[in-house]
mmCIF file with all atom_site columns, C-alpha atoms in Angstrom:
data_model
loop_
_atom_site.group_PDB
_atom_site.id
_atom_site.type_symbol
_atom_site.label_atom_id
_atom_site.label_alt_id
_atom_site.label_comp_id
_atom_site.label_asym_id
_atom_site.label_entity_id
_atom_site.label_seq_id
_atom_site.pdbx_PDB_ins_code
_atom_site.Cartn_x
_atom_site.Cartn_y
_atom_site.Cartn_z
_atom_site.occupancy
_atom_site.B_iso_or_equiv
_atom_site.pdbx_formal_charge
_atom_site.auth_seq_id
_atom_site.auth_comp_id
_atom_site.auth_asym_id
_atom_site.auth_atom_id
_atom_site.pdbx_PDB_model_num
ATOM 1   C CA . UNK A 1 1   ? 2.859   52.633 32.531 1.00 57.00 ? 1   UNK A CA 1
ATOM 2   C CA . UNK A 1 2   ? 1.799   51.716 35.837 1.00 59.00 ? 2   UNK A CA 1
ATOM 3   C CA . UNK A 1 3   ? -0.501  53.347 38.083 1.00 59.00 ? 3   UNK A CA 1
ATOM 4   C CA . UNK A 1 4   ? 0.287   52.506 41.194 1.00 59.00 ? 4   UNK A CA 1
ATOM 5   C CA . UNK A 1 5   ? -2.053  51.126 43.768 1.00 59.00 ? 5   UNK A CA 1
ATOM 6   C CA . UNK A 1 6   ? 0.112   50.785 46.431 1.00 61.00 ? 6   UNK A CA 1
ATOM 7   C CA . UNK A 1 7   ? 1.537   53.725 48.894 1.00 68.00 ? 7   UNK A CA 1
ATOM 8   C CA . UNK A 1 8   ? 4.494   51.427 48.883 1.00 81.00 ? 8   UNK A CA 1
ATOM 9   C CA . UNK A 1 9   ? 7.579   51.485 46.411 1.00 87.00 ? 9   UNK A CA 1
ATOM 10  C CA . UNK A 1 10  ? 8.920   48.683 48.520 1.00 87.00 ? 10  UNK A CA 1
ATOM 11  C CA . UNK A 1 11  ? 5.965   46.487 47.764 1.00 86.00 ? 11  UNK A CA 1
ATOM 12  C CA . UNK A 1 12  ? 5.827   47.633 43.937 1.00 84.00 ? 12  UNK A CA 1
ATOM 13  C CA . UNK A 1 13  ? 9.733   47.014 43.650 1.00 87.00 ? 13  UNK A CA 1
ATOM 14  C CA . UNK A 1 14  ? 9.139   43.490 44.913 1.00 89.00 ? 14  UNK A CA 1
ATOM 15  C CA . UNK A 1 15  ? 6.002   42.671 42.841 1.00 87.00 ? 15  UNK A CA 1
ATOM 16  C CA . UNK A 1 16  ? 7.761   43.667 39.460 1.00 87.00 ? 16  UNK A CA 1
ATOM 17  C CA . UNK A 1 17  ? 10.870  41.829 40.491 1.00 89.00 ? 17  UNK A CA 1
ATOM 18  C CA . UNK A 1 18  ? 8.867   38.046 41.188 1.00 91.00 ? 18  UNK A CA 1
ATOM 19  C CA . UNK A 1 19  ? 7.073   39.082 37.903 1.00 90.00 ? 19  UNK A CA 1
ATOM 20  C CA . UNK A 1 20  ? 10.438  39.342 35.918 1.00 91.00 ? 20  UNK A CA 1
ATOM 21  C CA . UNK A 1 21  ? 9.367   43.054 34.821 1.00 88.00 ? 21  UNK A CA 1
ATOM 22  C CA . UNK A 1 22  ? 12.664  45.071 33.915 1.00 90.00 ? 22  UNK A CA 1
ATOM 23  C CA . UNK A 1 23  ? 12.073  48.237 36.070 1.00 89.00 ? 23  UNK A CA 1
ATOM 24  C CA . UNK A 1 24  ? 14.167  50.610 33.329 1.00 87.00 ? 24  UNK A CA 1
ATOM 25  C CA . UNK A 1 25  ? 11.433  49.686 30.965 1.00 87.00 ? 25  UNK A CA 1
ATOM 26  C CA . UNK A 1 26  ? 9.079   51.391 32.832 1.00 88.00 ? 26  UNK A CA 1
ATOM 27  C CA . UNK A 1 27  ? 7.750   54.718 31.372 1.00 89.00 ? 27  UNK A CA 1
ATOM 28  C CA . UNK A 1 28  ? 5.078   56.541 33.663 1.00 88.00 ? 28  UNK A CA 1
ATOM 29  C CA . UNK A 1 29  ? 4.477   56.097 37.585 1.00 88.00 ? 29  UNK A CA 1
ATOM 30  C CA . UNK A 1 30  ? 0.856   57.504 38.850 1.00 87.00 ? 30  UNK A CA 1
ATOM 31  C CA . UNK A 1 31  ? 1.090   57.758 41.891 1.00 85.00 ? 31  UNK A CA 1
ATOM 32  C CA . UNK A 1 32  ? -1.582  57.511 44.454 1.00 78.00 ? 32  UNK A CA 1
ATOM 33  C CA . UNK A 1 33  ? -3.122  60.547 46.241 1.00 77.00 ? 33  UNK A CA 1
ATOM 34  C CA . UNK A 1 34  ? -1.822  60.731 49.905 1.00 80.00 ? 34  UNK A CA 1
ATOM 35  C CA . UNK A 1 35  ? 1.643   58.545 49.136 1.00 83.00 ? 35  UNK A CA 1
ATOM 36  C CA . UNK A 1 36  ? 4.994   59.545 49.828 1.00 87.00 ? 36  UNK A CA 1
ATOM 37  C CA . UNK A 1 37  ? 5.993   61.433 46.474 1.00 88.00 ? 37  UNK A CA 1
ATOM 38  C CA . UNK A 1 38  ? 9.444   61.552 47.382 1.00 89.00 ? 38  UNK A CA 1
ATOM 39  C CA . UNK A 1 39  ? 9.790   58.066 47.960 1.00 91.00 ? 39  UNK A CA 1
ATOM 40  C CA . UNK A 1 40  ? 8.030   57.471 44.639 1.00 89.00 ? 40  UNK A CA 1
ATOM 41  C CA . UNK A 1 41  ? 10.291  60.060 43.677 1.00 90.00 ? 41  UNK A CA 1
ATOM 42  C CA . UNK A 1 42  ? 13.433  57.922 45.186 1.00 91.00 ? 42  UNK A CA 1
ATOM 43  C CA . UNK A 1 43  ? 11.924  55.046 43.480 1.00 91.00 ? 43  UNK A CA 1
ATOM 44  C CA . UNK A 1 44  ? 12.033  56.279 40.191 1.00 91.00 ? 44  UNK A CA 1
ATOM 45  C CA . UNK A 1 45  ? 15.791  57.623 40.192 1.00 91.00 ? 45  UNK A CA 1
ATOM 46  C CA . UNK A 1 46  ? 17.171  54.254 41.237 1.00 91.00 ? 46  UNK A CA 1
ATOM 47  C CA . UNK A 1 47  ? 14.752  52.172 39.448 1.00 90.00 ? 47  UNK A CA 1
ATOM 48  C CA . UNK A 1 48  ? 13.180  53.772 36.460 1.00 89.00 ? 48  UNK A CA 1
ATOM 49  C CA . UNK A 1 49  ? 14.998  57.038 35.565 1.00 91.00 ? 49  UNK A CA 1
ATOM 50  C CA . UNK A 1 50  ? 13.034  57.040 32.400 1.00 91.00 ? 50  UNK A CA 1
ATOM 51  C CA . UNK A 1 51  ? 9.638   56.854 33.575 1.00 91.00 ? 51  UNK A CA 1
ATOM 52  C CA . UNK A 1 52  ? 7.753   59.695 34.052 1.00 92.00 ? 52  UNK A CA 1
ATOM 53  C CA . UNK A 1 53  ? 6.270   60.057 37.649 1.00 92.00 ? 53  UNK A CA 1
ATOM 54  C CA . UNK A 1 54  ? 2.589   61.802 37.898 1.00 92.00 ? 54  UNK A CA 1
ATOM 55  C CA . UNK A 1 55  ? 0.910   62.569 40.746 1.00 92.00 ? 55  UNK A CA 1
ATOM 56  C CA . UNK A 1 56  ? -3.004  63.956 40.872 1.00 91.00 ? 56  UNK A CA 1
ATOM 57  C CA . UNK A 1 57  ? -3.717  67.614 41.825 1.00 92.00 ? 57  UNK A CA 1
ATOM 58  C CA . UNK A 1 58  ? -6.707  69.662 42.527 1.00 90.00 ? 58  UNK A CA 1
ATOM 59  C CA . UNK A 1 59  ? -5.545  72.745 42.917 1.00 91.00 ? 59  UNK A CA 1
ATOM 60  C CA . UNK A 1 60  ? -3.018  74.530 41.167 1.00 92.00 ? 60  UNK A CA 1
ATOM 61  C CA . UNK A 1 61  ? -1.563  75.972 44.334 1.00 93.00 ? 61  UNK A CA 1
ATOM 62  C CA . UNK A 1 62  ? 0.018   72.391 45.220 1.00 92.00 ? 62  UNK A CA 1
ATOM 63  C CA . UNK A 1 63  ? 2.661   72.527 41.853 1.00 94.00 ? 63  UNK A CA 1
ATOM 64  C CA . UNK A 1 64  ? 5.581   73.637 43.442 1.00 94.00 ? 64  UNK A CA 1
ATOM 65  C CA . UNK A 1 65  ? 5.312   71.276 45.911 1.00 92.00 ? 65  UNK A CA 1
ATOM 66  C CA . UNK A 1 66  ? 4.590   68.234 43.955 1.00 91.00 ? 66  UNK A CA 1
ATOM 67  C CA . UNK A 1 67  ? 7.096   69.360 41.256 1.00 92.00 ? 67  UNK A CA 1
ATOM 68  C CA . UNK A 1 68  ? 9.970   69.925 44.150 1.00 91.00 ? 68  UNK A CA 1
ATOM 69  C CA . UNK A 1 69  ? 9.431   66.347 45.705 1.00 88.00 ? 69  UNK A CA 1
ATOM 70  C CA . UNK A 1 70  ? 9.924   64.807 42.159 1.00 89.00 ? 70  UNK A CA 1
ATOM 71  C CA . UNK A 1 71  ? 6.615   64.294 39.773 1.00 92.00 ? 71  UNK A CA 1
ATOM 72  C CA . UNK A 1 72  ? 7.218   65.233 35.999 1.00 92.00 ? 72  UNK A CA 1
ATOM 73  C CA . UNK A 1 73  ? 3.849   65.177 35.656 1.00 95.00 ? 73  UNK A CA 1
ATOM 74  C CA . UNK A 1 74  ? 0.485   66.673 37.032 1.00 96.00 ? 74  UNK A CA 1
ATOM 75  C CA . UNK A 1 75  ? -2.632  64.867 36.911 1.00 94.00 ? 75  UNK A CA 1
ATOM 76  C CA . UNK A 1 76  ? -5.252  68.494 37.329 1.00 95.00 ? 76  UNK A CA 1
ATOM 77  C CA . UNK A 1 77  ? -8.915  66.891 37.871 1.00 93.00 ? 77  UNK A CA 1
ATOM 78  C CA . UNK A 1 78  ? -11.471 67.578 37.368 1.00 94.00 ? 78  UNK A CA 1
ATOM 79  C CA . UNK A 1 79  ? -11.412 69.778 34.589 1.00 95.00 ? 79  UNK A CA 1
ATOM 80  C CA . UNK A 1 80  ? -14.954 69.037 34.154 1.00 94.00 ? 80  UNK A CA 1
ATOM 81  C CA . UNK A 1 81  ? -18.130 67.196 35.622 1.00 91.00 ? 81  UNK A CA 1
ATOM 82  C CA . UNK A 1 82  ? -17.004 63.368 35.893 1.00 89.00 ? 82  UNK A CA 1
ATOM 83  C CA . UNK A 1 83  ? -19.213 60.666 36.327 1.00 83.00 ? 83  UNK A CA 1
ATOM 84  C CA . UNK A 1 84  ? -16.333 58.445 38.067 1.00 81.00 ? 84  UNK A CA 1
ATOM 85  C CA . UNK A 1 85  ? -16.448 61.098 40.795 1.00 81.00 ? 85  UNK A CA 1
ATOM 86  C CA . UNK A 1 86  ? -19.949 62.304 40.962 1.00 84.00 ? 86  UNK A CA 1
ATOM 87  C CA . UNK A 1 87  ? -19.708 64.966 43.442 1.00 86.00 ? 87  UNK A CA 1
ATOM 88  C CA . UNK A 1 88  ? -16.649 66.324 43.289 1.00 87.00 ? 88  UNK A CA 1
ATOM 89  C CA . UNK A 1 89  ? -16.970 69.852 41.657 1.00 92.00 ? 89  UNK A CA 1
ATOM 90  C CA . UNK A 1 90  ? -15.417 70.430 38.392 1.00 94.00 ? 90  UNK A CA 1
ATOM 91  C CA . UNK A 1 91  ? -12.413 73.655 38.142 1.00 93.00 ? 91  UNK A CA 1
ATOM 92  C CA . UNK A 1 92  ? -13.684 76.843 37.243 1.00 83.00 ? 92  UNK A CA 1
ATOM 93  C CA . UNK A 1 93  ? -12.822 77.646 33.978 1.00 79.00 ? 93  UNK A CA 1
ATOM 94  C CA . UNK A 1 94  ? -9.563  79.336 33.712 1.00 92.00 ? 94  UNK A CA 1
ATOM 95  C CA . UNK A 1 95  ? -8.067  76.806 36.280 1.00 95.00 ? 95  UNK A CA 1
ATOM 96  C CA . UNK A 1 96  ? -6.318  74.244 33.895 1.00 96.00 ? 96  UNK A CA 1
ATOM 97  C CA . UNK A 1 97  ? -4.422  77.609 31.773 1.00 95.00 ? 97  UNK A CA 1
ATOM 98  C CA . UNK A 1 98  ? -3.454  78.714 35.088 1.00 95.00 ? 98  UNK A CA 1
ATOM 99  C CA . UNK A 1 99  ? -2.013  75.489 36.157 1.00 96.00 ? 99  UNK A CA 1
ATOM 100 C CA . UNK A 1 100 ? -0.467  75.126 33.179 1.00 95.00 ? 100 UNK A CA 1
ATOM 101 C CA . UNK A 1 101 ? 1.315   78.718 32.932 1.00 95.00 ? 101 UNK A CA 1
ATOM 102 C CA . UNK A 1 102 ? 2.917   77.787 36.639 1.00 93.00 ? 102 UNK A CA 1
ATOM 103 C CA . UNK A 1 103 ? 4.037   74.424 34.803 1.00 94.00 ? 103 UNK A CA 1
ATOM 104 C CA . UNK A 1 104 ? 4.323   74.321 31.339 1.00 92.00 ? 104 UNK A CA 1
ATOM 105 C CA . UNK A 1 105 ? 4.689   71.229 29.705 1.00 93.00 ? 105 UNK A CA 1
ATOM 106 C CA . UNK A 1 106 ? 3.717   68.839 32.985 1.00 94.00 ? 106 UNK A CA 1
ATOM 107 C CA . UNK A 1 107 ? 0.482   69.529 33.539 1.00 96.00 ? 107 UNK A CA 1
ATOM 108 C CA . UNK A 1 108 ? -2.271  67.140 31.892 1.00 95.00 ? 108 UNK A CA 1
ATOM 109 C CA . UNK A 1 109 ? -5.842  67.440 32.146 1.00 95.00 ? 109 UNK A CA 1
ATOM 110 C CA . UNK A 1 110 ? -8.345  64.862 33.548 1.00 94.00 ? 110 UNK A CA 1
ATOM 111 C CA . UNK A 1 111 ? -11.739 64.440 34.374 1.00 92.00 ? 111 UNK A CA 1
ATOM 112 C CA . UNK A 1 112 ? -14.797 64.736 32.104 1.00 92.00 ? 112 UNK A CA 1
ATOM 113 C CA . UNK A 1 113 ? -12.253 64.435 28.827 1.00 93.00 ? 113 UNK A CA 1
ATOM 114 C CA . UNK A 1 114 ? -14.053 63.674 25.563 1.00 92.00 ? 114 UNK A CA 1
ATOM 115 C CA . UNK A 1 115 ? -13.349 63.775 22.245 1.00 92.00 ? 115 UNK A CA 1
ATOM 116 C CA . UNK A 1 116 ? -14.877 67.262 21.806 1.00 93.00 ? 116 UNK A CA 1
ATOM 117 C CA . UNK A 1 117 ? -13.064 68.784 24.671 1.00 93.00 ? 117 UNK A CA 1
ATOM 118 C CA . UNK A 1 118 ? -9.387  67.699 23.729 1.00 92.00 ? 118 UNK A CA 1
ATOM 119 C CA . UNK A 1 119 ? -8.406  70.522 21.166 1.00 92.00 ? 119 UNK A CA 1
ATOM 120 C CA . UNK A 1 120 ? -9.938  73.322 23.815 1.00 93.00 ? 120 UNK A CA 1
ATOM 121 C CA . UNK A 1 121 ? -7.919  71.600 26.654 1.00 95.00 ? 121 UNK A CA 1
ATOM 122 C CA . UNK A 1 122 ? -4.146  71.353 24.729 1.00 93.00 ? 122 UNK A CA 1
ATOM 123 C CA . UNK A 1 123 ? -5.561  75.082 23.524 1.00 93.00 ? 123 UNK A CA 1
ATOM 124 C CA . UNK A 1 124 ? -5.411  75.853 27.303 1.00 94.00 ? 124 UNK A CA 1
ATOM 125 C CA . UNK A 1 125 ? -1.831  74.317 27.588 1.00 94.00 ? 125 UNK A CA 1
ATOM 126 C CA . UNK A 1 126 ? -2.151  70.956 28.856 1.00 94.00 ? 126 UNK A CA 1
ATOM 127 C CA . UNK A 1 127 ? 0.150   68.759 27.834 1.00 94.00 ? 127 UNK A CA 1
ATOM 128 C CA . UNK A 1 128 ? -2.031  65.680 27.599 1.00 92.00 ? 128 UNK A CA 1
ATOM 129 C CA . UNK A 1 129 ? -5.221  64.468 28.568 1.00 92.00 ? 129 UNK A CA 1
ATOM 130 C CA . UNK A 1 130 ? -6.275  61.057 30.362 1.00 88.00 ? 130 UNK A CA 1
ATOM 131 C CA . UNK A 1 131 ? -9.629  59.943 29.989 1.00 86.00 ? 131 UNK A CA 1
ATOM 132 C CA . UNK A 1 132 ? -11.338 57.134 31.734 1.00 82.00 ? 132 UNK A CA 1
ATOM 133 C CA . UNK A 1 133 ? -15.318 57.285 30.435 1.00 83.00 ? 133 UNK A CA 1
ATOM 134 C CA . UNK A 1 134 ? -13.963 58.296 26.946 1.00 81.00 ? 134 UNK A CA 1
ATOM 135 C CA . UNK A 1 135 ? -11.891 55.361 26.350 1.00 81.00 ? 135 UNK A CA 1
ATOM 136 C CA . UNK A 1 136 ? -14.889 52.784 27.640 1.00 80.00 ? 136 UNK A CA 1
ATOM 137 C CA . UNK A 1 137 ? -17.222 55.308 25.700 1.00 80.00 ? 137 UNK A CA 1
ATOM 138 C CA . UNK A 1 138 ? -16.328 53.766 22.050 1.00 81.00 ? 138 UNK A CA 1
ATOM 139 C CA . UNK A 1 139 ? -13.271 51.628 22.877 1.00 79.00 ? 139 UNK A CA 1
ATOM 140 C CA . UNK A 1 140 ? -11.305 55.022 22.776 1.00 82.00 ? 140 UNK A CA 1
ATOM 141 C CA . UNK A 1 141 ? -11.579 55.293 19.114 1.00 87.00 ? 141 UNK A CA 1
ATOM 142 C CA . UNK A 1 142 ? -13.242 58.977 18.897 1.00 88.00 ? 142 UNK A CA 1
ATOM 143 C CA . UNK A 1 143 ? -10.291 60.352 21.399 1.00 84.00 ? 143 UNK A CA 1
ATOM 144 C CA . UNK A 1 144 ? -7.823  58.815 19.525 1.00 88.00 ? 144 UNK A CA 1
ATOM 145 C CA . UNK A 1 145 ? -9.028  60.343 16.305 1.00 89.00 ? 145 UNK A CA 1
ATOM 146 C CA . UNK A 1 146 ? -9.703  63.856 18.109 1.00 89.00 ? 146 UNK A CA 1
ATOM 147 C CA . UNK A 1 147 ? -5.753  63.603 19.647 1.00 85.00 ? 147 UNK A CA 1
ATOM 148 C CA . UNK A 1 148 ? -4.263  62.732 15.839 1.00 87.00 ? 148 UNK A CA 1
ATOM 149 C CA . UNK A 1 149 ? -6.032  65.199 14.398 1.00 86.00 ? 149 UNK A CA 1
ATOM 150 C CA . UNK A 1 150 ? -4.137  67.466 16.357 1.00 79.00 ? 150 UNK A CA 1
ATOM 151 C CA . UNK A 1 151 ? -0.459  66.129 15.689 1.00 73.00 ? 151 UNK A CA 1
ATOM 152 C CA . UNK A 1 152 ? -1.646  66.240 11.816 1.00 72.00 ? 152 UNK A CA 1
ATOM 153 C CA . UNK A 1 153 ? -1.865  70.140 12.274 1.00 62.00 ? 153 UNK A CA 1
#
């Protein structure tokens, strides 16, 4: 996948193309907070029609939205106290079921994800998790073990 740092698909389209990357390969878009989702959206459907696009929400209310200009997937953060954004105010508790009722299946959670917190998060419906801290944590070994223990069930 590719998170993309740019607000530009122009400038990603032309920075994959000098470095030879075959665009249909690509499987998930993040796209930054504040860029145009439906050019991202655009992007995707002549580029990458495979590729999941994501884009970061904080409150549920801005699904629709999101989901109408194209993203697949919903980034909801944070779902708890994050030390890569100290300050920002984790979601009340109930927050990440109720995004995920308006949107089953597309929204994941992030923000303050451990190993611990994984099977209470897909309990609440999300669909994934990204982690950040979790992954440096222990070279993601403890959140890969917590994730496979629940495919094994």
């Amino acid at each position: 996948g590719v998170n993309v740092g740019s607000h530009d698909p122009e400038a990603l389209d032309e920075a994959l193309e000098r470095a030879g990357v075959d665009k249909a390969e690509l499987r998930w878009l993040q796209v930054p907070e504040g860029a145009d989702l439906a050019a991202w959206g655009a992007f995707r459907a002549a580029s990458c029609p495979a590729a999941t696009l994501s884009s970061s929400i904080h409150d549920p209310a801005d699904i629709p939205g999101r989901l109408a200009l194209g993203a697949n997937a919903l980034l909801l953060s944070p779902v708890y106290a994050t030390t890569s954004k100290p300050g920002l105010p984790p979601l009340a508790p109930g927050v990440l079921r109720a995004a995920c009722l308006r949107a089953p299946g597309t929204v994941h959670a992030l923000g303050g994800v451990t190993a611990d917190r994984v099977a209470a998060l897909v309990g609440a419906g999300a669909a994934g998790v990204a982690a950040i801290s979790a992954v440096w944590q222990d070279g993601g070994v403890a959140l890969a073990a917590a994730l496979a223990s629940l495919h094994s069930r």
